[in-house]
Amino acid sequence: MNGKSKAWALALLLGVLMLGAVAGIGVDRLLISQPGAAVQPSRARGERDRRQAHLDWLAAELQLTEEQRAQLEAIVERNRQEMAALWQDMQPRFEALKSQARAETRALLNEEQLAAYEELLEREAERRRRGHERR
């Protein structure tokens, strides 16, 4: 694989990783739970608190009126379950694509780069674990 192909592959990987991060953050902030999934009461409270904090942040950043804020809350709640169902259907395909991109990336890296890449992935996984523990 020449340098240009490696650059494109790396750019694609970074794009997939960024898309994953954005999708994860969006789903995490807007959803309370997956439909049909048992949610522990303490977790549900934490998720409601996070959703409320996100709404507070949006209201402040956008300088929403009380009426707009109420409408935004209704929009989020109205779409929450459908978005959860969509994510539940999409997540396995997303994870498969992410695994494929990582495998292709590993194949193009030399030993030193591969070790650094694995370390980056582990740091990202640890960051996510810490984030989930705070919930």
Short mmCIF file of C-alpha atoms in Angstrom, two decimals:
data_model
loop_
_atom_site.label_atom_id
_atom_site.label_comp_id
_atom_site.label_asym_id
_atom_site.label_seq_id
_atom_site.Cartn_x
_atom_site.Cartn_y
_atom_site.Cartn_z
CA MET A 1 0.00 0.00 0.00
CA ASN A 2 1.53 3.33 -0.98
CA GLY A 3 1.68 6.44 1.19
CA LYS A 4 -1.38 8.02 -0.42
CA SER A 5 -3.48 4.90 0.19
CA LYS A 6 -2.32 4.76 3.81
CA ALA A 7 -3.27 8.40 4.28
CA TRP A 8 -6.74 7.76 2.85
CA ALA A 9 -7.17 4.66 5.02
CA LEU A 10 -6.13 6.60 8.11
CA ALA A 11 -8.47 9.47 7.19
CA LEU A 12 -11.31 6.97 6.74
CA LEU A 13 -10.55 5.38 10.08
CA LEU A 14 -10.50 8.72 11.84
CA GLY A 15 -13.79 9.61 10.17
CA VAL A 16 -15.38 6.36 11.35
CA LEU A 17 -14.07 6.87 14.87
CA MET A 18 -15.35 10.45 14.95
CA LEU A 19 -18.73 9.33 13.63
CA GLY A 20 -18.84 6.69 16.35
CA ALA A 21 -18.02 9.23 19.02
CA VAL A 22 -20.65 11.66 17.77
CA ALA A 23 -23.28 8.93 17.49
CA GLY A 24 -22.45 7.61 20.93
CA ILE A 25 -22.60 11.02 22.55
CA GLY A 26 -25.86 11.90 20.80
CA VAL A 27 -27.54 8.66 21.69
CA ASP A 28 -26.20 8.79 25.22
CA ARG A 29 -27.47 12.30 25.83
CA LEU A 30 -30.91 11.86 24.33
CA LEU A 31 -31.91 8.42 25.49
CA ILE A 32 -32.86 7.13 28.87
CA SER A 33 -32.89 3.44 28.03
CA GLN A 34 -33.26 0.88 25.31
CA PRO A 35 -36.87 -0.26 24.80
CA GLY A 36 -37.52 -3.47 26.68
CA ALA A 37 -34.30 -3.23 28.66
CA ALA A 38 -34.49 -3.34 32.41
CA VAL A 39 -33.01 -0.16 33.80
CA GLN A 40 -31.87 0.07 37.39
CA PRO A 41 -33.64 2.92 39.20
CA SER A 42 -30.36 4.63 40.12
CA ARG A 43 -29.19 4.45 36.51
CA ALA A 44 -32.49 5.82 35.22
CA ARG A 45 -32.21 8.75 37.64
CA GLY A 46 -28.66 9.40 36.44
CA GLU A 47 -29.76 9.29 32.82
CA ARG A 48 -32.66 11.65 33.52
CA ASP A 49 -30.23 13.97 35.30
CA ARG A 50 -27.86 13.90 32.31
CA ARG A 51 -30.71 14.55 29.89
CA GLN A 52 -31.92 17.40 32.11
CA ALA A 53 -28.39 18.85 32.29
CA HIS A 54 -28.13 18.66 28.49
CA LEU A 55 -31.45 20.46 28.12
CA ASP A 56 -30.28 23.09 30.64
CA TRP A 57 -27.11 23.58 28.61
CA LEU A 58 -29.00 23.91 25.31
CA ALA A 59 -31.49 26.34 26.86
CA ALA A 60 -28.66 28.52 28.16
CA GLU A 61 -26.54 28.37 24.99
CA LEU A 62 -29.50 29.11 22.72
CA GLN A 63 -31.16 31.52 25.15
CA LEU A 64 -34.45 29.66 24.89
CA THR A 65 -37.62 31.09 26.33
CA GLU A 66 -39.53 28.95 28.84
CA GLU A 67 -42.02 28.11 26.10
CA GLN A 68 -39.23 27.03 23.73
CA ARG A 69 -37.63 24.97 26.50
CA ALA A 70 -40.92 23.17 27.16
CA GLN A 71 -41.32 22.47 23.45
CA LEU A 72 -37.73 21.17 23.23
CA GLU A 73 -38.35 18.83 26.17
CA ALA A 74 -41.48 17.54 24.42
CA ILE A 75 -39.53 16.98 21.19
CA VAL A 76 -36.81 15.02 22.99
CA GLU A 77 -39.31 12.88 24.88
CA ARG A 78 -41.47 12.28 21.82
CA ASN A 79 -38.50 10.99 19.82
CA ARG A 80 -36.56 9.21 22.58
CA GLN A 81 -38.05 5.73 22.25
CA GLU A 82 -37.93 5.70 18.46
CA MET A 83 -34.30 6.81 18.54
CA ALA A 84 -33.53 4.08 21.09
CA ALA A 85 -35.11 1.46 18.85
CA LEU A 86 -33.20 2.76 15.85
CA TRP A 87 -29.90 2.65 17.75
CA GLN A 88 -30.68 -0.86 18.99
CA ASP A 89 -31.13 -1.99 15.36
CA MET A 90 -28.13 -0.05 14.08
CA GLN A 91 -25.60 -0.75 16.83
CA PRO A 92 -24.57 -4.27 15.69
CA ARG A 93 -23.92 -3.02 12.15
CA PHE A 94 -22.03 -0.02 13.51
CA GLU A 95 -19.86 -2.25 15.74
CA ALA A 96 -19.14 -4.59 12.80
CA LEU A 97 -18.06 -1.67 10.62
CA LYS A 98 -15.89 -0.29 13.42
CA SER A 99 -14.25 -3.71 13.88
CA GLN A 100 -13.64 -3.99 10.14
CA ALA A 101 -12.05 -0.53 9.98
CA ARG A 102 -9.82 -1.35 12.95
CA ALA A 103 -8.72 -4.65 11.40
CA GLU A 104 -7.86 -2.91 8.13
CA THR A 105 -5.97 -0.25 10.04
CA ARG A 106 -4.00 -2.85 12.00
CA ALA A 107 -3.04 -4.53 8.73
CA LEU A 108 -1.41 -1.39 7.34
CA LEU A 109 0.59 -0.44 10.44
CA ASN A 110 4.13 -1.53 11.26
CA GLU A 111 4.90 -3.07 14.68
CA GLU A 112 5.68 0.23 16.38
CA GLN A 113 2.61 1.95 14.94
CA LEU A 114 0.45 -1.04 15.84
CA ALA A 115 1.59 -0.89 19.47
CA ALA A 116 0.83 2.84 19.58
CA TYR A 117 -2.57 2.26 17.93
CA GLU A 118 -3.51 -0.44 20.45
CA GLU A 119 -2.50 1.90 23.26
CA LEU A 120 -4.70 4.65 21.79
CA LEU A 121 -7.65 2.27 21.58
CA GLU A 122 -7.11 1.15 25.17
CA ARG A 123 -6.96 4.74 26.43
CA GLU A 124 -10.21 5.50 24.59
CA ALA A 125 -11.85 2.39 26.08
CA GLU A 126 -10.67 3.39 29.56
CA ARG A 127 -12.03 6.91 29.09
CA ARG A 128 -15.40 5.44 28.14
CA ARG A 129 -15.37 3.06 31.12
CA ARG A 130 -14.67 5.96 33.49
CA GLY A 131 -17.50 7.92 31.89
CA HIS A 132 -19.93 5.04 32.40
CA GLU A 133 -18.85 4.59 36.03
CA ARG A 134 -19.80 8.20 36.79
CA ARG A 135 -23.36 7.55 35.64
#
